[in-house]
Short mmCIF file of C-alpha atoms and ligand atoms in Angstrom, two decimals:
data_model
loop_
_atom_site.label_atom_id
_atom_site.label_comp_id
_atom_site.label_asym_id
_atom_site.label_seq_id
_atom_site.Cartn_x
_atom_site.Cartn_y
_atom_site.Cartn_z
CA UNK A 853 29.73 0.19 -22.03
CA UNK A 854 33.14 1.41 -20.30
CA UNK A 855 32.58 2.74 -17.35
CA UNK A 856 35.75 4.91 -14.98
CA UNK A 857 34.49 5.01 -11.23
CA UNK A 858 36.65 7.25 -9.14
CA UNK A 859 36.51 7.05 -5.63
CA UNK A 860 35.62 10.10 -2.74
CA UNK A 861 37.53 13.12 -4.48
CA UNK A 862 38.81 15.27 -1.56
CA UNK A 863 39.38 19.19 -1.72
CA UNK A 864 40.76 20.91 -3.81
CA UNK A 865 43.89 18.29 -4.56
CA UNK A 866 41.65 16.17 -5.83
CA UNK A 867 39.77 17.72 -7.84
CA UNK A 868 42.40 19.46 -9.88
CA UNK A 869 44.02 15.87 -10.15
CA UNK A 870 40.65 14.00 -10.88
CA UNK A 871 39.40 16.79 -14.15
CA UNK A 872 43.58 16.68 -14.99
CA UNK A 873 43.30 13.14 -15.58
CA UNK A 874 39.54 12.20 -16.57
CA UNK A 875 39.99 13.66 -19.99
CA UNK A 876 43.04 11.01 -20.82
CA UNK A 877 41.58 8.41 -19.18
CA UNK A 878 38.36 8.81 -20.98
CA UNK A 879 40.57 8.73 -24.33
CA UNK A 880 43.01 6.03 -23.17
CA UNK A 881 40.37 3.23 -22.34
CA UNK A 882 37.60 4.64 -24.73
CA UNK A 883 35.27 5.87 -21.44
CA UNK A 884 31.53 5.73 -21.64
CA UNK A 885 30.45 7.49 -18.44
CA UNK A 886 32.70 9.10 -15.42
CA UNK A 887 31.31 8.67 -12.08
CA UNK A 888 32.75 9.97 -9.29
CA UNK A 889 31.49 10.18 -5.39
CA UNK A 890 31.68 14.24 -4.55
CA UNK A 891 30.87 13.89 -1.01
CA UNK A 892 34.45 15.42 0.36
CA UNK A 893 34.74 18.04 -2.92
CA UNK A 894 34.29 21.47 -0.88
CA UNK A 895 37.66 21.30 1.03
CA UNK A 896 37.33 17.77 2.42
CA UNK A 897 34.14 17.69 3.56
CA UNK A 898 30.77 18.32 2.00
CA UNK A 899 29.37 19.06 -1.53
CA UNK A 900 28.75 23.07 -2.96
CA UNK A 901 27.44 23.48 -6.08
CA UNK A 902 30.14 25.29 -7.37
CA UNK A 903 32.40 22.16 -7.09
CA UNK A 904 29.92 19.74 -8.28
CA UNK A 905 29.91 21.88 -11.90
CA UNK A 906 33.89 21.98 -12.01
CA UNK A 907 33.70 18.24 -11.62
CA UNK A 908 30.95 18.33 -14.54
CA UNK A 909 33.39 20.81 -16.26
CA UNK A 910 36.55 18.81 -15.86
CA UNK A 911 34.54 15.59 -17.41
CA UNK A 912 32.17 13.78 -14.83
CA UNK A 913 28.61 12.90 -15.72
CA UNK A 914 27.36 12.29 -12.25
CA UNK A 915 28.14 12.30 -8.58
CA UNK A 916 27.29 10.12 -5.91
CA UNK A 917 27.94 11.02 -2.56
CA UNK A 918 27.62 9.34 1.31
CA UNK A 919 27.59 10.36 4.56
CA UNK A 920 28.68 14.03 4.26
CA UNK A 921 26.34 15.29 1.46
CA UNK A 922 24.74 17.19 4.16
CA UNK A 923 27.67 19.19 5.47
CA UNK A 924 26.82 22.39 3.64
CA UNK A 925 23.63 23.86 4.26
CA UNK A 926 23.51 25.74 0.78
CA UNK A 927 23.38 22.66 -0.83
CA UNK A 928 21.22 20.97 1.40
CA UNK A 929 18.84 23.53 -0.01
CA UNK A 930 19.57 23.87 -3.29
CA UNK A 931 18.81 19.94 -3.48
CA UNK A 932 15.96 20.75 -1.76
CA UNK A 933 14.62 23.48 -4.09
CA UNK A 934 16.10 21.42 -7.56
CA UNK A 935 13.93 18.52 -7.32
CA UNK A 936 14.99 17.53 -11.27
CA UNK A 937 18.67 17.66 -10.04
CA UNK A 938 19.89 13.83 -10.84
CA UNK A 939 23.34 14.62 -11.71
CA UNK A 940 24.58 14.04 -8.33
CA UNK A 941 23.11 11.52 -6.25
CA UNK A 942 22.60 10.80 -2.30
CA UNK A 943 21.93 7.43 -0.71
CA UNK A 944 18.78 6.10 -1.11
CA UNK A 945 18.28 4.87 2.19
CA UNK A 946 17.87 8.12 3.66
CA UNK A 947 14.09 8.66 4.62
CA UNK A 948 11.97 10.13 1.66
CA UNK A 949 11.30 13.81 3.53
CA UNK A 950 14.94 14.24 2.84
CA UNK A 951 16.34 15.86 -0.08
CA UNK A 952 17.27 14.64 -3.29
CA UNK A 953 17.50 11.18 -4.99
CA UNK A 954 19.13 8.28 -4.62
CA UNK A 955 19.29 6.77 -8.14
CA UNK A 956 18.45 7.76 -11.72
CA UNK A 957 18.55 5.82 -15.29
CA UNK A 958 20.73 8.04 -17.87
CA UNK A 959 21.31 7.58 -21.61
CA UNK A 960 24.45 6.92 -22.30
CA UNK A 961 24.50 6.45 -25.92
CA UNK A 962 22.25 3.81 -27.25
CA UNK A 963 21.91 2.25 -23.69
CA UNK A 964 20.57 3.37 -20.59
CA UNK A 965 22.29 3.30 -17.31
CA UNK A 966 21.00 2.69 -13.80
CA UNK A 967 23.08 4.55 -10.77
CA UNK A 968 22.30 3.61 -7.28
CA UNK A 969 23.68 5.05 -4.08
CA UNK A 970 23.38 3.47 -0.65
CA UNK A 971 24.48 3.98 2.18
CA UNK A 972 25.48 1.31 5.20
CA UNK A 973 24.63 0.87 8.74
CA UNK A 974 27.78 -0.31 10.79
CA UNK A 975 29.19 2.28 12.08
CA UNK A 976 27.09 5.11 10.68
CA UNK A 977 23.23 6.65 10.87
CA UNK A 978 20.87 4.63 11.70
CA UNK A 979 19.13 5.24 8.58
CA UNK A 980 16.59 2.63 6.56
CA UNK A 981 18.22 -1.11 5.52
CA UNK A 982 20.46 -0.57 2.16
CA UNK A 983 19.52 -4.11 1.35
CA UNK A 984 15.89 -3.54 1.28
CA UNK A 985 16.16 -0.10 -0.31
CA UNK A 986 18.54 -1.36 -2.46
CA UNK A 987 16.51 -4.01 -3.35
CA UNK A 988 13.56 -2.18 -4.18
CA UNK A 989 15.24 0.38 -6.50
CA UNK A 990 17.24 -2.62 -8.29
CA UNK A 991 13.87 -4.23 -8.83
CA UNK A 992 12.08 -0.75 -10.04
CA UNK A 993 15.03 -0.22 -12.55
CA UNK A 994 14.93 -3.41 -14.00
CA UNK A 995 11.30 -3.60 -14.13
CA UNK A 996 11.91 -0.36 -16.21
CA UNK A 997 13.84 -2.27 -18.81
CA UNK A 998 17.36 -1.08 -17.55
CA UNK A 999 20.17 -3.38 -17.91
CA UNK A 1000 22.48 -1.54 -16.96
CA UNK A 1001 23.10 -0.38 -13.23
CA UNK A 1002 25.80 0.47 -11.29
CA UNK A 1003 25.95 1.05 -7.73
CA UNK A 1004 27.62 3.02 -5.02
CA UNK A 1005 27.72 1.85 -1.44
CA UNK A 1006 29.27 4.34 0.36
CA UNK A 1007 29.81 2.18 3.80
CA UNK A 1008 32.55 1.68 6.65
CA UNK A 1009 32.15 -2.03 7.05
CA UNK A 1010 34.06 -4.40 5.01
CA UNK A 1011 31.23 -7.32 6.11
CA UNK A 1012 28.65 -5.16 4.71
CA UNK A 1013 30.19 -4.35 1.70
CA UNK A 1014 30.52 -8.37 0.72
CA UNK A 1015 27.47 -9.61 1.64
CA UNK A 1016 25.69 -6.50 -0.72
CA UNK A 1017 27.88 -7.44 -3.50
CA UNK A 1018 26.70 -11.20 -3.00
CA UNK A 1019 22.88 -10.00 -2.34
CA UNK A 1020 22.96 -7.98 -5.41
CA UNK A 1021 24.79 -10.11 -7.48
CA UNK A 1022 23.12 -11.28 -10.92
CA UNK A 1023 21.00 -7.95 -10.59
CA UNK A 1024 23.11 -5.21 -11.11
CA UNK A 1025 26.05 -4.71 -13.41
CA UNK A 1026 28.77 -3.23 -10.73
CA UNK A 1027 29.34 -2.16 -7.15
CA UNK A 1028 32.01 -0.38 -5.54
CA UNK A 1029 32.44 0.42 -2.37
CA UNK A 1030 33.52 3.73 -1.28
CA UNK A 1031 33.48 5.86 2.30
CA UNK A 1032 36.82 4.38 3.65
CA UNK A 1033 39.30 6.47 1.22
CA UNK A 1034 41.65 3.07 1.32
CA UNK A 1035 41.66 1.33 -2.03
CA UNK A 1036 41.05 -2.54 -1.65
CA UNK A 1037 42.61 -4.95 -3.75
CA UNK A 1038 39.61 -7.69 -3.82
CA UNK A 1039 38.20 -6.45 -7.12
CA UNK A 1040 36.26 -9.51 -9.12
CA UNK A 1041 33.42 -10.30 -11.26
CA UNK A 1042 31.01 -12.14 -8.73
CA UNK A 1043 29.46 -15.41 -10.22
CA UNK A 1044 26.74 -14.17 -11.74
CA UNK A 1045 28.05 -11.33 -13.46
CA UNK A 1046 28.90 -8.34 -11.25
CA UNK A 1047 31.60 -6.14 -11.13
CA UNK A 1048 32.86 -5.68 -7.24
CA UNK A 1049 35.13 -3.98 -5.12
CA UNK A 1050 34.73 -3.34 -1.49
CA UNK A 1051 36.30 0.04 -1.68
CA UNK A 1052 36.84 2.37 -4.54
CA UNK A 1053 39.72 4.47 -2.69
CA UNK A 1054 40.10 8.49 -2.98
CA UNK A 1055 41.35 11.16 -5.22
CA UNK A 1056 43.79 13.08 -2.60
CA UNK A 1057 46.21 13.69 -0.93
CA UNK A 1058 48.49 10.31 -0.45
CA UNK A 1059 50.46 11.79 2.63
CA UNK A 1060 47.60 12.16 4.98
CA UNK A 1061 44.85 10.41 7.45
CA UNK A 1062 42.63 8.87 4.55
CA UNK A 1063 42.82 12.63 2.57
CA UNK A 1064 42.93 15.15 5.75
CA UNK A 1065 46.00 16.58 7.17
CA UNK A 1066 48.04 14.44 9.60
CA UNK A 1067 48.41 16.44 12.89
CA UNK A 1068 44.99 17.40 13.73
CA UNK A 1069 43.65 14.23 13.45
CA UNK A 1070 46.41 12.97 15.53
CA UNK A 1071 45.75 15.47 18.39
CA UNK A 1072 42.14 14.53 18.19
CA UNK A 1073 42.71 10.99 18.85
CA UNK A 1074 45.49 11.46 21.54
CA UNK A 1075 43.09 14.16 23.34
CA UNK A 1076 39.59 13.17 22.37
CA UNK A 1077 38.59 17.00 21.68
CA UNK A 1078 37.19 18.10 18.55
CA UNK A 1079 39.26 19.49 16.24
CA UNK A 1080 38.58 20.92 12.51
CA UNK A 1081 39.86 18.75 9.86
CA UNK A 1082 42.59 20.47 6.94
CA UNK A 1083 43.28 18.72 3.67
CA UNK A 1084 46.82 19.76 3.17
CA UNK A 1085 47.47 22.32 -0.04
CA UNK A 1086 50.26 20.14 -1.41
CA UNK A 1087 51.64 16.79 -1.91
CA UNK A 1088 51.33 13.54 -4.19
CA UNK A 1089 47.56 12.62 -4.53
CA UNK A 1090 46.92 9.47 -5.38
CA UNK A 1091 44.43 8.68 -7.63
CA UNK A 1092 41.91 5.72 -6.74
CA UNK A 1093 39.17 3.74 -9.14
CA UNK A 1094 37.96 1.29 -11.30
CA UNK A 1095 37.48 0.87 -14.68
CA UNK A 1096 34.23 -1.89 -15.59
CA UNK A 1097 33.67 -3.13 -18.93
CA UNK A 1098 29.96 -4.20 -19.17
CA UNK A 1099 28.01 -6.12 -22.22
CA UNK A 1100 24.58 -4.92 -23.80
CA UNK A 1101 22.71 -7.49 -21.40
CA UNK A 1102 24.46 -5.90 -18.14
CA UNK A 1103 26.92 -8.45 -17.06
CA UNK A 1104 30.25 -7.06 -16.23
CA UNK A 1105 33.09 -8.30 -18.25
CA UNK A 1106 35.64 -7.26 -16.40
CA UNK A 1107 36.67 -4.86 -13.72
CA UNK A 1108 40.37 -2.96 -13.63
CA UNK A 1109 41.57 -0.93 -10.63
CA UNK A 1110 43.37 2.25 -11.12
CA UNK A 1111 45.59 3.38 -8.37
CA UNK A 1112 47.65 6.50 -9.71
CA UNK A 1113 50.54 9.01 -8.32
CA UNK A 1114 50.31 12.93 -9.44
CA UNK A 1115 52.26 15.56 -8.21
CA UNK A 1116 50.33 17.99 -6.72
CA UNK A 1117 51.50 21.84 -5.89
CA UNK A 1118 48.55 24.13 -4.78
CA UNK A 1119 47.54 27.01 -2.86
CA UNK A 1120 43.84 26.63 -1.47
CA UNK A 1121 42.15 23.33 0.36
FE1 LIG B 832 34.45 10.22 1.96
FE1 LIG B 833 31.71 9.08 3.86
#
């Protein structure tokens, strides 16, 4: 199974980039399964519905997402009222009351695929351990009969990022990490068989403070006042992810990174 992960795809620069692209890279490399993390889709940050389905449209199966799934209350309640909705994904270490899930098995073809999405701890919510969460839906997947499972840690810390590939390693099939919008160049197939990368990288705008515009986040850290984040209308985006070639049994067999530059002339964030 060929699978294209692309990292957080922010605005509306990124997703016209990411569904111009998926299409030919799904031909090129003879894609599987497109998974992308959606958590900055709806102008940088949060997740609407409406964004999630042009992703769907424009050729991605499912979303995961991180930290800012929760940014829009509409779809804090749509999740909440679409209990069946596994197409895009939150971390599964959030408690249970909240909305959602955190990982699904999907048929992709003759196979089935695992996704997990975590979330870490350094730096972020306090929320339940990834590693023991993670753990625990690894173990239920598997004990399914899924070979196949890929994983999302959306987390700031590179520490935590290695030591779940090594925890996880021999379990799962891939992990990338995502959350930091900065591609890493550290991508390897762990000894016993999975796919890693600490992070993924974005789809946005390559001129910019990890996707948002420059200025305001400059004035916020020269004057420590709140200010609201832009993602700018135009620009090159760069295009950040991995390809991970994967065998019947679930070890990886490689794992490519893609790190692309489109032009990029629009109107709306
Ligand atoms: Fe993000
Ligand atoms: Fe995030």
């Amino acid at each position: 199974m060929r699978i294209l992960f692309l990292g957080d795809v922010i605005g509306r620069p990124g997703r016209t980039v990411a569904t111009r692209r998926i299409p030919l890279l799904r031909q090129e490399y003879k894609i599987d399964w497109v998974i992308a993390n959606g958590e900055n889709l709806a102008a940088g940050i949060g997740i609407t519905l409406d964004k999630a389905e042009e992703m769907f449209r424009g050729g991605v199966d499912v979303l995961t997402s991180g930290n800012h799934v929760w940014k829009k209350k509409e779809f804090v309640d749509y999740l909440s009222r679409h209990d069946d909705e596994t197409r895009i994904l939150r971390p599964a270490n959030y408690p249970d009351a909240a909305p959602g899930h955190g990982s699904a098995v999907y048929t992709v073809g003759s196979e089935q695929l695992g996704i997990l999405n975590l979330q870490g701890r350094i730096f972020m919510e306090p929320i339940d351990c990834p590693f023991q969460v993670g753990r625990r839906h690894v173990q239920e997947m598997r004990a399914r009969g899924v070979k196949i499972i890929f994983v999302d840690f959306h987390a700031e810390a590179t520490s935590e990022k290695k030591a779940m590939g090594h925890f996880l390693d021999g379990q799962i099939s891939v992990i990338v990490g995502t959350h930091t919008h900065v591609q890493t160049a550290d991508e390897e197939v762990l000894a016993g068989g999975t796919a890693y990368i600490t992070d993924a990288g974005m789809v946005g705008v390559a001129r910019s403070v990890i996707g948002v515009e420059i200025a305001p986040i400059l004035e916020r850290f020269l004057t420590q006042v709140p200010v609201k984040f832009e993602v700018p209308t135009s620009g090159e985006v760069l295009l950040c992810g991995v390809m991970v070639e994967i065998d019947s049994s679930g070890r990886a067999l490689n794992i490519q990174r893609i790190q692309e530059r489109h032009p990029y002339q629009g109107t709306g964030r």
